[in-house]
């Protein structure tokens, strides 16, 4: 069977709107294929926060300014139990959530029994120290849709993907796309977000490791631009097939028309796309590009190493100087086989990594050493041999240099690259 992408066909937008609400994932729990709202009422969980318009959307945190609360151990316990221990049936008897499964289904039955929710919801005052997930200030976003309190992940064409922080104004977010719509959820750390995404994907597709699939990812450095309109506050928007997936911070171009960003975008779990569009937009008029360029993704996927170049931009009005932007990127289409197909390779690497590294060390280039060392560390981490691998490479490095101590761990060897990884 041909490999299938990690995303199905859906008419729902694959990227959230900039004013879409972001829900606090610590108020949700994963139970029997359903993502259920627990811990707080719907009204308190969808309060909007009034945030100042910061030019650096990545720097916005999940707490209102000046009101960062102390860590809540109960919330941490809920998050850990919901994301990392969703498959466990037994809990600690001393925990207040020891009977959480029964309480959840009781809430679901009560909610379904109420019928149609009320059209008007009384306003609830939320203290400044409370962490609230929605960033929209509209009246409609304050009323939670009924489907948000219970998302069914057992249906077809459910997509779980990370969301770049520049779109929703939160650093660690992911998005769940279903046939009914899409919802964005905010986490407190990158590890928590990755843990939630992995658990949710395995809920959607329990047989994931035994299926062949296609993983699509884009790594893009947006360095700088030149010959821009001077003293304009501009952003660089990244579109995939017309959908906005990320944007740089807003900066003012210098009097000479030069502007430097130097920002890295790692976009993973992408839908099948054909073209990347880089659009320079004014911060006060984001819908009207000042200049843009469309780059076929096949161009970024053809090279083994990231491709760096200046791209001339097309301007609507034209002018004497043509703006251009310098980017460095790579688009990867990784065909992932069923895990059983990697069994012999994993066994060979686990028991023969010393001989493998000794044979490849003097024959491969530095850029290949970095890629190989990263792959070896990840494979051996999964088999429980990463610690032994690093120790053996370190000892071999000491033996090779002998008395030339000044060069130990200072050259581009597999040992140094593996330690970095």
Short mmCIF file of N, CA and C in Angstrom, two decimals, residues 11 29 32 98 157 171 222 235 238 241 278 281 285 297 307 351 353 365 382 398 416 421:
data_model
loop_
_atom_site.label_atom_id
_atom_site.label_comp_id
_atom_site.label_asym_id
_atom_site.label_seq_id
_atom_site.Cartn_x
_atom_site.Cartn_y
_atom_site.Cartn_z
N UNK A 11 -11.84 20.04 5.19
CA UNK A 11 -12.18 21.39 4.75
C UNK A 11 -11.95 22.43 5.84
N UNK A 29 -8.57 16.27 30.23
CA UNK A 29 -8.07 14.93 30.52
C UNK A 29 -8.46 14.01 29.37
N UNK A 32 -10.57 7.35 27.40
CA UNK A 32 -11.26 6.45 26.48
C UNK A 32 -11.54 7.11 25.13
N UNK A 98 -8.46 9.80 42.37
CA UNK A 98 -8.41 8.34 42.31
C UNK A 98 -9.64 7.77 41.61
N UNK A 157 -10.34 11.12 10.21
CA UNK A 157 -9.74 12.39 9.77
C UNK A 157 -9.56 13.37 10.93
N UNK A 171 3.66 30.15 23.22
CA UNK A 171 4.87 29.45 22.81
C UNK A 171 4.64 27.97 22.50
N UNK A 222 14.89 32.53 8.47
CA UNK A 222 14.61 33.81 7.81
C UNK A 222 15.64 34.80 8.35
N UNK A 235 6.78 42.49 8.98
CA UNK A 235 6.90 41.08 9.33
C UNK A 235 7.07 40.26 8.06
N UNK A 238 4.97 33.35 6.56
CA UNK A 238 5.25 32.09 5.89
C UNK A 238 3.94 31.39 5.59
N UNK A 241 0.85 26.84 0.61
CA UNK A 241 -0.33 26.73 -0.25
C UNK A 241 -1.42 27.71 0.19
N UNK A 278 6.71 33.54 0.83
CA UNK A 278 7.26 34.49 1.79
C UNK A 278 6.69 35.86 1.46
N UNK A 281 4.81 41.95 5.16
CA UNK A 281 3.58 42.67 5.45
C UNK A 281 3.85 43.73 6.52
N UNK A 285 -1.00 46.60 8.72
CA UNK A 285 -1.85 46.12 7.63
C UNK A 285 -1.38 44.73 7.22
N UNK A 297 8.33 23.90 -3.09
CA UNK A 297 8.94 23.08 -2.04
C UNK A 297 9.85 22.01 -2.61
N UNK A 307 19.19 24.74 1.74
CA UNK A 307 19.50 25.63 0.62
C UNK A 307 19.40 27.08 1.09
N UNK A 351 24.28 -3.75 18.85
CA UNK A 351 25.37 -4.66 19.22
C UNK A 351 26.67 -4.41 18.44
N UNK A 353 27.68 -1.03 17.17
CA UNK A 353 27.91 0.39 16.90
C UNK A 353 29.39 0.75 16.97
N UNK A 365 32.04 12.80 5.50
CA UNK A 365 32.26 14.23 5.71
C UNK A 365 31.66 14.67 7.04
N UNK A 382 16.26 4.65 22.19
CA UNK A 382 15.05 3.84 22.22
C UNK A 382 15.32 2.41 22.65
N UNK A 398 39.56 9.23 23.75
CA UNK A 398 40.73 9.38 24.62
C UNK A 398 41.88 8.50 24.15
N UNK A 416 32.03 13.84 19.42
CA UNK A 416 31.59 15.20 19.75
C UNK A 416 30.20 15.47 19.22
N UNK A 421 24.34 15.99 20.34
CA UNK A 421 22.96 15.51 20.12
C UNK A 421 22.33 15.12 21.45
#
